[in-house]
Amino acid sequence: MKIKLQEYLKRYGYAHSNKGAKRLIRDQIVTVNGVKVKSCSIMVPSQKSSSIQVLKINGDQDVGNVVENASPDSLCIIYNKPCGMICTTSTSEGGYCLNQIDPSIPDYFQPVGRLDQHSHGLLLFSMDGRLTSAFLSPRTAIERTYRIIVKGDVGARNLCGGAADCSSDEQLGRYDEICNIVKAGVQTDYGFFKGRIVAMERNVNKDYEHSKCGVFCGGKRNDTFNERVAKNSKHDMHKTALKDPSDCVLSEITVAVKEGKKRMVRRLFAAISLFVVDLKRLRYGEVELCEDLHPGQWRHSSHIETQYCKDMIENWESEGAGWNL
C-alpha cells in the first residue's frame, strides 16, 4: 500500500501537520532514493523505509520520529466523545474541545465529520484523506448507528403472536407507524431524511448520559425552527426553556442512517413529534464503539478495522473517486 509523501512524513513524526510536511519538501531537505523531491503528491510505501530521508537542518541532527507508540498499520482512531465537548481544535469558541483530549491524539489524525456538543459516542479520527472522503461521501452511503432517548411513547412491538393481553392495538399501531415513517423518509425544512429502525423500547430509565453532562440542551419539537434567526436573536436556542422530562414517557430507539447531514437524526424524529434528549453514536460502518472504552478515552483501530479501512480506500480509488495521481 502506498501513501502520499506528506502523509508519510506526518505518520513517522518528521512533521506534525500538512503545512509542516510541505515546508520540509519545499525546502528540498527530503530525499527519496537519494534524490531531493519537490512534490508533496508523490506516492511512497506506507512502511517506514531507509530510502526516504530528511537531511540535517543547519547542522542539527536529523529530524527524528517524535511520535511514540504509533502503530504504522493503524489508519484511524476510535474516540468516545463525552457529552459537552465541541468538535473543534480551535479555542476561540470556548468550552471543552478536541485539543484538550488527554492523552492527546497524534496531530496527523484528523476528525472524520463531527458530533454536536450535546451528542456523545463514537468519533473517528483518520490519518488518510482518502479514508476520510470515503467515510463522509454520500456515494459510499456508510451506515451510522445511533442510540437515542426521545420524549414520547413509541408503543410496543408485537412479540406475543397477537395475544390480546400483551399490548393494546394503539401501542402496536404506534410502533409500526414509526418504523414505516422512518423507513419511507420525512420531508423537512432542512431536506429529506430517512433511516432504519433497529430497535425501540418504551418507558426506559431516565438517567441518560446527557442529563449528567452539565450542558443544557434546549430546542423545538418541530423542524420548522429557524436556527439562523435564533442565533442572531437575543434568545439562544440552547437556552430555550424545556419542561422537565419526568412528566412524559421516555423511549429508547436504535436507528441507522446512511447520511451525515447536520442534526439529521434529531430533525428526523422531531418531524414525527419525538424530541431527542440524548444521542449516542454506536457504530460507523464496521467500526464499533466498545463498551470498555469509557467517555474521553481513545484507541487505535484493530487489525480487522484497519483491513476494513484499507478495503474502503481501495474501493474509493477503484471507483474513480480518489485522487488522480
PDB file of C-alpha atoms in Angstrom, residues 1-276:
ATOM      1  CA  MET A   1       0.000   0.000   0.000  1.00  0.00           C
ATOM      2  CA  LYS A   2       1.277   3.479  -0.889  1.00  0.00           C
ATOM      3  CA  ILE A   3       0.544   6.871   0.639  1.00  0.00           C
ATOM      4  CA  LYS A   4       1.376  10.472  -0.221  1.00  0.00           C
ATOM      5  CA  LEU A   5       4.826  11.648   0.856  1.00  0.00           C
ATOM      6  CA  GLN A   6       3.409  14.328   3.148  1.00  0.00           C
ATOM      7  CA  GLU A   7       1.291  11.665   4.904  1.00  0.00           C
ATOM      8  CA  TYR A   8       4.452   9.561   5.342  1.00  0.00           C
ATOM      9  CA  LEU A   9       6.284  12.487   6.945  1.00  0.00           C
ATOM     10  CA  LYS A  10       3.428  13.050   9.402  1.00  0.00           C
ATOM     11  CA  ARG A  11       2.993   9.362  10.216  1.00  0.00           C
ATOM     12  CA  TYR A  12       6.606   8.878  11.264  1.00  0.00           C
ATOM     13  CA  GLY A  13       6.970  12.130  13.181  1.00  0.00           C
ATOM     14  CA  TYR A  14       9.004  14.247  10.744  1.00  0.00           C
ATOM     15  CA  ALA A  15       6.172  16.807  10.728  1.00  0.00           C
ATOM     16  CA  HIS A  16       3.112  17.469  12.876  1.00  0.00           C
ATOM     17  CA  SER A  17       0.853  18.891  10.153  1.00  0.00           C
ATOM     18  CA  ASN A  18       0.362  19.106   6.396  1.00  0.00           C
ATOM     19  CA  LYS A  19       1.854  22.582   6.452  1.00  0.00           C
ATOM     20  CA  GLY A  20       4.980  21.321   8.238  1.00  0.00           C
ATOM     21  CA  ALA A  21       5.385  18.413   5.804  1.00  0.00           C
ATOM     22  CA  LYS A  22       5.033  20.721   2.795  1.00  0.00           C
ATOM     23  CA  ARG A  23       7.623  23.074   4.285  1.00  0.00           C
ATOM     24  CA  LEU A  24      10.178  20.252   4.557  1.00  0.00           C
ATOM     25  CA  ILE A  25       9.586  19.271   0.922  1.00  0.00           C
ATOM     26  CA  ARG A  26       9.606  22.882  -0.276  1.00  0.00           C
ATOM     27  CA  ASP A  27      12.990  23.434   1.437  1.00  0.00           C
ATOM     28  CA  GLN A  28      14.289  20.385  -0.504  1.00  0.00           C
ATOM     29  CA  ILE A  29      15.574  18.543   2.530  1.00  0.00           C
ATOM     30  CA  VAL A  30      13.594  15.362   1.841  1.00  0.00           C
ATOM     31  CA  THR A  31      15.165  12.696  -0.373  1.00  0.00           C
ATOM     32  CA  VAL A  32      13.659   9.567  -1.888  1.00  0.00           C
ATOM     33  CA  ASN A  33      16.234   7.039  -3.144  1.00  0.00           C
ATOM     34  CA  GLY A  34      18.887   9.741  -2.790  1.00  0.00           C
ATOM     35  CA  VAL A  35      17.039  12.281  -4.937  1.00  0.00           C
ATOM     36  CA  LYS A  36      15.660  15.509  -3.471  1.00  0.00           C
ATOM     37  CA  VAL A  37      11.951  15.796  -4.097  1.00  0.00           C
ATOM     38  CA  LYS A  38       9.891  18.918  -4.786  1.00  0.00           C
ATOM     39  CA  SER A  39       6.387  17.459  -4.918  1.00  0.00           C
ATOM     40  CA  CYS A  40       4.166  16.605  -1.948  1.00  0.00           C
ATOM     41  CA  SER A  41       1.958  14.306  -4.006  1.00  0.00           C
ATOM     42  CA  ILE A  42       4.401  11.572  -4.950  1.00  0.00           C
ATOM     43  CA  MET A  43       3.426   8.150  -3.622  1.00  0.00           C
ATOM     44  CA  VAL A  44       5.749   6.205  -1.316  1.00  0.00           C
ATOM     45  CA  PRO A  45       5.446   2.897   0.605  1.00  0.00           C
ATOM     46  CA  SER A  46       3.394   3.150   3.791  1.00  0.00           C
ATOM     47  CA  GLN A  47       6.003   1.184   5.772  1.00  0.00           C
ATOM     48  CA  LYS A  48       8.994   3.076   7.111  1.00  0.00           C
ATOM     49  CA  SER A  49      11.873   2.851   4.650  1.00  0.00           C
ATOM     50  CA  SER A  50      15.536   3.836   4.749  1.00  0.00           C
ATOM     51  CA  SER A  51      15.178   5.096   1.167  1.00  0.00           C
ATOM     52  CA  ILE A  52      13.268   8.134   2.475  1.00  0.00           C
ATOM     53  CA  GLN A  53      15.478  10.536   4.406  1.00  0.00           C
ATOM     54  CA  VAL A  54      15.175  14.005   5.918  1.00  0.00           C
ATOM     55  CA  LEU A  55      18.523  15.829   5.702  1.00  0.00           C
ATOM     56  CA  LYS A  56      20.175  17.756   8.516  1.00  0.00           C
ATOM     57  CA  ILE A  57      18.931  21.304   9.043  1.00  0.00           C
ATOM     58  CA  ASN A  58      21.587  23.965   9.730  1.00  0.00           C
ATOM     59  CA  GLY A  59      23.954  21.354  11.113  1.00  0.00           C
ATOM     60  CA  ASP A  60      21.387  19.997  13.593  1.00  0.00           C
ATOM     61  CA  GLN A  61      20.619  16.349  13.991  1.00  0.00           C
ATOM     62  CA  ASP A  62      18.180  14.655  11.657  1.00  0.00           C
ATOM     63  CA  VAL A  63      14.545  15.168  12.471  1.00  0.00           C
ATOM     64  CA  GLY A  64      13.563  12.039  14.400  1.00  0.00           C
ATOM     65  CA  ASN A  65      10.395  10.122  14.998  1.00  0.00           C
ATOM     66  CA  VAL A  66       8.852  12.197  17.781  1.00  0.00           C
ATOM     67  CA  VAL A  67       5.605  10.234  17.787  1.00  0.00           C
ATOM     68  CA  GLU A  68       5.796   7.445  20.336  1.00  0.00           C
ATOM     69  CA  ASN A  69       3.775   4.223  20.287  1.00  0.00           C
ATOM     70  CA  ALA A  70       2.337   4.999  16.836  1.00  0.00           C
ATOM     71  CA  SER A  71       1.194   1.898  15.000  1.00  0.00           C
ATOM     72  CA  PRO A  72       2.265   2.035  11.342  1.00  0.00           C
ATOM     73  CA  ASP A  73      -0.748  -0.101  10.398  1.00  0.00           C
ATOM     74  CA  SER A  74      -3.364   1.955  12.229  1.00  0.00           C
ATOM     75  CA  LEU A  75      -5.361   4.132   9.823  1.00  0.00           C
ATOM     76  CA  CYS A  76      -7.908   5.512  12.261  1.00  0.00           C
ATOM     77  CA  ILE A  77      -8.510   6.177  15.927  1.00  0.00           C
ATOM     78  CA  ILE A  78     -11.762   5.408  17.748  1.00  0.00           C
ATOM     79  CA  TYR A  79     -12.613   8.083  20.324  1.00  0.00           C
ATOM     80  CA  ASN A  80     -15.519   8.015  22.781  1.00  0.00           C
ATOM     81  CA  LYS A  81     -16.573  11.654  22.709  1.00  0.00           C
ATOM     82  CA  PRO A  82     -18.082  12.790  26.005  1.00  0.00           C
ATOM     83  CA  CYS A  83     -21.237  14.874  26.077  1.00  0.00           C
ATOM     84  CA  GLY A  84     -20.491  18.614  26.243  1.00  0.00           C
ATOM     85  CA  MET A  85     -17.339  18.533  24.072  1.00  0.00           C
ATOM     86  CA  ILE A  86     -17.164  20.779  20.988  1.00  0.00           C
ATOM     87  CA  CYS A  87     -15.753  19.074  17.877  1.00  0.00           C
ATOM     88  CA  THR A  88     -13.211  21.741  17.001  1.00  0.00           C
ATOM     89  CA  THR A  89      -9.496  22.241  17.595  1.00  0.00           C
ATOM     90  CA  SER A  90      -9.960  25.996  17.971  1.00  0.00           C
ATOM     91  CA  THR A  91     -10.247  27.504  21.431  1.00  0.00           C
ATOM     92  CA  SER A  92     -11.961  30.640  20.109  1.00  0.00           C
ATOM     93  CA  GLU A  93     -15.403  29.088  20.688  1.00  0.00           C
ATOM     94  CA  GLY A  94     -14.551  28.367  24.305  1.00  0.00           C
ATOM     95  CA  GLY A  95     -15.537  25.256  26.199  1.00  0.00           C
ATOM     96  CA  TYR A  96     -14.092  21.760  26.131  1.00  0.00           C
ATOM     97  CA  CYS A  97     -12.698  20.961  22.653  1.00  0.00           C
ATOM     98  CA  LEU A  98     -10.658  18.316  20.823  1.00  0.00           C
ATOM     99  CA  ASN A  99      -7.230  19.778  21.530  1.00  0.00           C
ATOM    100  CA  GLN A 100      -7.866  19.182  25.246  1.00  0.00           C
ATOM    101  CA  ILE A 101      -8.088  15.397  24.898  1.00  0.00           C
ATOM    102  CA  ASP A 102      -5.751  13.722  27.398  1.00  0.00           C
ATOM    103  CA  PRO A 103      -3.699  11.833  26.406  1.00  0.00           C
ATOM    104  CA  SER A 104      -3.665  13.806  23.179  1.00  0.00           C
ATOM    105  CA  ILE A 105      -4.347  12.196  19.813  1.00  0.00           C
ATOM    106  CA  PRO A 106      -1.405  12.488  17.337  1.00  0.00           C
ATOM    107  CA  ASP A 107      -1.665  15.584  15.154  1.00  0.00           C
ATOM    108  CA  TYR A 108      -1.669  13.649  11.900  1.00  0.00           C
ATOM    109  CA  PHE A 109      -5.051  12.102  12.804  1.00  0.00           C
ATOM    110  CA  GLN A 110      -7.924  14.408  11.847  1.00  0.00           C
ATOM    111  CA  PRO A 111     -11.604  14.061  12.895  1.00  0.00           C
ATOM    112  CA  VAL A 112     -13.990  12.425  10.433  1.00  0.00           C
ATOM    113  CA  GLY A 113     -17.034  14.659  10.492  1.00  0.00           C
ATOM    114  CA  ARG A 114     -18.289  15.775  13.878  1.00  0.00           C
ATOM    115  CA  LEU A 115     -20.852  15.268  16.616  1.00  0.00           C
ATOM    116  CA  ASP A 116     -22.649  18.288  18.017  1.00  0.00           C
ATOM    117  CA  GLN A 117     -21.897  19.471  21.539  1.00  0.00           C
ATOM    118  CA  HIS A 118     -24.945  17.748  23.006  1.00  0.00           C
ATOM    119  CA  SER A 119     -24.205  14.337  21.424  1.00  0.00           C
ATOM    120  CA  HIS A 120     -21.672  11.719  22.512  1.00  0.00           C
ATOM    121  CA  GLY A 121     -20.202   8.397  21.480  1.00  0.00           C
ATOM    122  CA  LEU A 122     -18.111   7.233  18.527  1.00  0.00           C
ATOM    123  CA  LEU A 123     -15.967   9.876  16.815  1.00  0.00           C
ATOM    124  CA  LEU A 124     -13.431   8.693  14.242  1.00  0.00           C
ATOM    125  CA  PHE A 125     -10.035  10.233  13.535  1.00  0.00           C
ATOM    126  CA  SER A 126      -8.350   9.400  10.216  1.00  0.00           C
ATOM    127  CA  MET A 127      -4.787   9.869   9.024  1.00  0.00           C
ATOM    128  CA  ASP A 128      -5.644   9.381   5.339  1.00  0.00           C
ATOM    129  CA  GLY A 129      -7.644  11.934   3.377  1.00  0.00           C
ATOM    130  CA  ARG A 130      -8.962   9.232   1.049  1.00  0.00           C
ATOM    131  CA  LEU A 131     -10.361   7.317   4.011  1.00  0.00           C
ATOM    132  CA  THR A 132     -11.998  10.462   5.376  1.00  0.00           C
ATOM    133  CA  SER A 133     -13.598  11.169   2.000  1.00  0.00           C
ATOM    134  CA  ALA A 134     -14.824   7.580   1.721  1.00  0.00           C
ATOM    135  CA  PHE A 135     -16.409   7.726   5.180  1.00  0.00           C
ATOM    136  CA  LEU A 136     -18.164  11.044   4.551  1.00  0.00           C
ATOM    137  CA  SER A 137     -19.152  10.835   0.884  1.00  0.00           C
ATOM    138  CA  PRO A 138     -22.861  10.226   0.094  1.00  0.00           C
ATOM    139  CA  ARG A 139     -21.647   7.971  -2.737  1.00  0.00           C
ATOM    140  CA  THR A 140     -20.402   5.319  -0.314  1.00  0.00           C
ATOM    141  CA  ALA A 141     -23.525   5.530   1.911  1.00  0.00           C
ATOM    142  CA  ILE A 142     -21.714   4.248   5.013  1.00  0.00           C
ATOM    143  CA  GLU A 143     -24.283   3.323   7.656  1.00  0.00           C
ATOM    144  CA  ARG A 144     -24.090   5.085  11.024  1.00  0.00           C
ATOM    145  CA  THR A 145     -25.921   3.631  14.021  1.00  0.00           C
ATOM    146  CA  TYR A 146     -27.214   5.809  16.869  1.00  0.00           C
ATOM    147  CA  ARG A 147     -28.954   5.154  20.171  1.00  0.00           C
ATOM    148  CA  ILE A 148     -31.302   7.982  21.066  1.00  0.00           C
ATOM    149  CA  ILE A 149     -33.571   8.792  24.010  1.00  0.00           C
ATOM    150  CA  VAL A 150     -36.757  10.602  22.941  1.00  0.00           C
ATOM    151  CA  LYS A 151     -39.626  12.264  24.764  1.00  0.00           C
ATOM    152  CA  GLY A 152     -42.681  10.339  23.656  1.00  0.00           C
ATOM    153  CA  ASP A 153     -44.276   6.912  23.589  1.00  0.00           C
ATOM    154  CA  VAL A 154     -43.122   4.668  20.747  1.00  0.00           C
ATOM    155  CA  GLY A 155     -45.655   1.963  21.540  1.00  0.00           C
ATOM    156  CA  ALA A 156     -44.829  -1.724  21.824  1.00  0.00           C
ATOM    157  CA  ARG A 157     -43.751  -4.380  19.376  1.00  0.00           C
ATOM    158  CA  ASN A 158     -45.999  -7.411  18.935  1.00  0.00           C
ATOM    159  CA  LEU A 159     -43.941 -10.358  20.193  1.00  0.00           C
ATOM    160  CA  CYS A 160     -46.876 -12.415  21.513  1.00  0.00           C
ATOM    161  CA  GLY A 161     -48.381 -13.678  18.292  1.00  0.00           C
ATOM    162  CA  GLY A 162     -51.333 -11.340  18.563  1.00  0.00           C
ATOM    163  CA  ALA A 163     -52.357 -12.178  22.146  1.00  0.00           C
ATOM    164  CA  ALA A 164     -54.861  -9.637  23.391  1.00  0.00           C
ATOM    165  CA  ASP A 165     -53.269  -9.110  26.802  1.00  0.00           C
ATOM    166  CA  CYS A 166     -49.812  -8.232  25.513  1.00  0.00           C
ATOM    167  CA  SER A 167     -50.252  -4.681  24.195  1.00  0.00           C
ATOM    168  CA  SER A 168     -53.103  -2.507  23.089  1.00  0.00           C
ATOM    169  CA  ASP A 169     -53.858  -2.070  19.409  1.00  0.00           C
ATOM    170  CA  GLU A 170     -52.956   1.598  19.771  1.00  0.00           C
ATOM    171  CA  GLN A 171     -49.468   0.814  21.102  1.00  0.00           C
ATOM    172  CA  LEU A 172     -48.832  -1.783  18.403  1.00  0.00           C
ATOM    173  CA  GLY A 173     -50.013   0.635  15.743  1.00  0.00           C
ATOM    174  CA  ARG A 174     -47.754   3.403  17.057  1.00  0.00           C
ATOM    175  CA  TYR A 175     -44.676   1.149  16.957  1.00  0.00           C
ATOM    176  CA  ASP A 176     -45.313   0.037  13.362  1.00  0.00           C
ATOM    177  CA  GLU A 177     -46.188   3.574  12.292  1.00  0.00           C
ATOM    178  CA  ILE A 178     -42.851   4.978  13.499  1.00  0.00           C
ATOM    179  CA  CYS A 179     -40.895   2.173  11.787  1.00  0.00           C
ATOM    180  CA  ASN A 180     -42.711   2.734   8.486  1.00  0.00           C
ATOM    181  CA  ILE A 181     -42.396   6.540   8.565  1.00  0.00           C
ATOM    182  CA  VAL A 182     -38.644   6.452   9.308  1.00  0.00           C
ATOM    183  CA  LYS A 183     -38.090   3.835   6.580  1.00  0.00           C
ATOM    184  CA  ALA A 184     -40.104   5.789   3.977  1.00  0.00           C
ATOM    185  CA  GLY A 185     -38.488   9.086   4.945  1.00  0.00           C
ATOM    186  CA  VAL A 186     -39.694  12.514   6.026  1.00  0.00           C
ATOM    187  CA  GLN A 187     -39.512  15.788   4.106  1.00  0.00           C
ATOM    188  CA  THR A 188     -38.439  18.610   6.429  1.00  0.00           C
ATOM    189  CA  ASP A 189     -37.447  22.239   6.012  1.00  0.00           C
ATOM    190  CA  TYR A 190     -33.815  21.039   6.048  1.00  0.00           C
ATOM    191  CA  GLY A 191     -34.128  18.258   3.476  1.00  0.00           C
ATOM    192  CA  PHE A 192     -35.371  14.708   3.069  1.00  0.00           C
ATOM    193  CA  PHE A 193     -34.290  12.353   5.860  1.00  0.00           C
ATOM    194  CA  LYS A 194     -34.808   8.618   6.279  1.00  0.00           C
ATOM    195  CA  GLY A 195     -33.314   5.734   8.222  1.00  0.00           C
ATOM    196  CA  ARG A 196     -33.813   2.219   9.530  1.00  0.00           C
ATOM    197  CA  ILE A 197     -35.171   1.395  12.977  1.00  0.00           C
ATOM    198  CA  VAL A 198     -33.037  -1.296  14.602  1.00  0.00           C
ATOM    199  CA  ALA A 199     -34.833  -1.458  17.952  1.00  0.00           C
ATOM    200  CA  MET A 200     -37.249   0.544  20.121  1.00  0.00           C
ATOM    201  CA  GLU A 201     -38.201   0.347  23.791  1.00  0.00           C
ATOM    202  CA  ARG A 202     -40.705   2.468  25.720  1.00  0.00           C
ATOM    203  CA  ASN A 203     -40.567   3.733  29.312  1.00  0.00           C
ATOM    204  CA  VAL A 204     -36.789   3.484  29.728  1.00  0.00           C
ATOM    205  CA  ASN A 205     -34.549   4.598  32.593  1.00  0.00           C
ATOM    206  CA  LYS A 206     -34.468   8.420  32.769  1.00  0.00           C
ATOM    207  CA  ASP A 207     -30.822   8.598  33.936  1.00  0.00           C
ATOM    208  CA  TYR A 208     -29.370   9.105  30.463  1.00  0.00           C
ATOM    209  CA  GLU A 209     -25.897  10.479  29.676  1.00  0.00           C
ATOM    210  CA  HIS A 210     -26.902  13.973  28.574  1.00  0.00           C
ATOM    211  CA  SER A 211     -28.682  14.628  31.856  1.00  0.00           C
ATOM    212  CA  LYS A 212     -25.277  14.415  33.612  1.00  0.00           C
ATOM    213  CA  CYS A 213     -23.034  16.393  31.253  1.00  0.00           C
ATOM    214  CA  GLY A 214     -23.900  19.842  32.604  1.00  0.00           C
ATOM    215  CA  VAL A 215     -24.717  21.292  29.167  1.00  0.00           C
ATOM    216  CA  PHE A 216     -28.325  22.336  28.715  1.00  0.00           C
ATOM    217  CA  CYS A 217     -29.972  21.152  25.509  1.00  0.00           C
ATOM    218  CA  GLY A 218     -32.948  23.247  24.516  1.00  0.00           C
ATOM    219  CA  GLY A 219     -34.758  23.127  21.212  1.00  0.00           C
ATOM    220  CA  LYS A 220     -38.081  22.888  19.444  1.00  0.00           C
ATOM    221  CA  ARG A 221     -40.369  19.930  18.885  1.00  0.00           C
ATOM    222  CA  ASN A 222     -40.751  20.544  15.140  1.00  0.00           C
ATOM    223  CA  ASP A 223     -38.234  21.098  12.379  1.00  0.00           C
ATOM    224  CA  THR A 224     -39.622  24.471  11.277  1.00  0.00           C
ATOM    225  CA  PHE A 225     -37.407  26.134  13.903  1.00  0.00           C
ATOM    226  CA  ASN A 226     -35.103  28.634  12.176  1.00  0.00           C
ATOM    227  CA  GLU A 227     -31.665  28.149  13.729  1.00  0.00           C
ATOM    228  CA  ARG A 228     -30.087  31.057  11.863  1.00  0.00           C
ATOM    229  CA  VAL A 229     -32.669  33.518  13.168  1.00  0.00           C
ATOM    230  CA  ALA A 230     -32.376  32.077  16.670  1.00  0.00           C
ATOM    231  CA  LYS A 231     -28.604  32.532  16.753  1.00  0.00           C
ATOM    232  CA  ASN A 232     -28.936  36.166  15.728  1.00  0.00           C
ATOM    233  CA  SER A 233     -31.682  36.887  18.250  1.00  0.00           C
ATOM    234  CA  LYS A 234     -31.472  37.526  21.962  1.00  0.00           C
ATOM    235  CA  HIS A 235     -32.883  34.080  22.713  1.00  0.00           C
ATOM    236  CA  ASP A 236     -30.289  31.396  22.202  1.00  0.00           C
ATOM    237  CA  MET A 237     -31.760  28.084  21.036  1.00  0.00           C
ATOM    238  CA  HIS A 238     -29.725  26.146  23.610  1.00  0.00           C
ATOM    239  CA  LYS A 239     -31.192  28.186  26.468  1.00  0.00           C
ATOM    240  CA  THR A 240     -34.801  27.704  25.482  1.00  0.00           C
ATOM    241  CA  ALA A 241     -36.913  26.666  28.465  1.00  0.00           C
ATOM    242  CA  LEU A 242     -37.526  22.929  28.405  1.00  0.00           C
ATOM    243  CA  LYS A 243     -40.040  21.168  30.603  1.00  0.00           C
ATOM    244  CA  ASP A 244     -38.893  18.502  32.981  1.00  0.00           C
ATOM    245  CA  PRO A 245     -38.899  15.194  31.001  1.00  0.00           C
ATOM    246  CA  SER A 246     -40.234  13.379  34.048  1.00  0.00           C
ATOM    247  CA  ASP A 247     -43.750  14.450  33.081  1.00  0.00           C
ATOM    248  CA  CYS A 248     -43.780  12.269  29.974  1.00  0.00           C
ATOM    249  CA  VAL A 249     -42.641   8.850  28.773  1.00  0.00           C
ATOM    250  CA  LEU A 250     -39.034   8.451  27.651  1.00  0.00           C
ATOM    251  CA  SER A 251     -38.319   5.882  24.936  1.00  0.00           C
ATOM    252  CA  GLU A 252     -35.073   4.428  23.589  1.00  0.00           C
ATOM    253  CA  ILE A 253     -34.575   3.994  19.839  1.00  0.00           C
ATOM    254  CA  THR A 254     -31.653   2.488  17.945  1.00  0.00           C
ATOM    255  CA  VAL A 255     -31.624   3.871  14.411  1.00  0.00           C
ATOM    256  CA  ALA A 256     -29.265   3.544  11.432  1.00  0.00           C
ATOM    257  CA  VAL A 257     -28.852   6.200   8.732  1.00  0.00           C
ATOM    258  CA  LYS A 258     -26.679   6.384   5.619  1.00  0.00           C
ATOM    259  CA  GLU A 259     -26.021  10.120   5.584  1.00  0.00           C
ATOM    260  CA  GLY A 260     -24.307  12.514   7.950  1.00  0.00           C
ATOM    261  CA  LYS A 261     -26.291  15.697   7.422  1.00  0.00           C
ATOM    262  CA  LYS A 262     -26.336  18.296  10.195  1.00  0.00           C
ATOM    263  CA  ARG A 263     -28.651  17.289  13.076  1.00  0.00           C
ATOM    264  CA  MET A 264     -30.229  14.729  10.758  1.00  0.00           C
ATOM    265  CA  VAL A 265     -31.374  12.267  13.422  1.00  0.00           C
ATOM    266  CA  ARG A 266     -32.755  14.982  15.700  1.00  0.00           C
ATOM    267  CA  ARG A 267     -34.681  16.614  12.859  1.00  0.00           C
ATOM    268  CA  LEU A 268     -35.994  13.314  11.518  1.00  0.00           C
ATOM    269  CA  PHE A 269     -37.629  12.412  14.816  1.00  0.00           C
ATOM    270  CA  ALA A 270     -38.690  15.976  15.632  1.00  0.00           C
ATOM    271  CA  ALA A 271     -40.756  15.836  12.441  1.00  0.00           C
ATOM    272  CA  ILE A 272     -42.785  12.970  13.926  1.00  0.00           C
ATOM    273  CA  SER A 273     -43.153  14.661  17.333  1.00  0.00           C
ATOM    274  CA  LEU A 274     -40.397  12.747  19.123  1.00  0.00           C
ATOM    275  CA  PHE A 275     -37.971  15.202  20.733  1.00  0.00           C
ATOM    276  CA  VAL A 276     -34.431  13.788  21.138  1.00  0.00           C
TER     277      VAL A 276
END
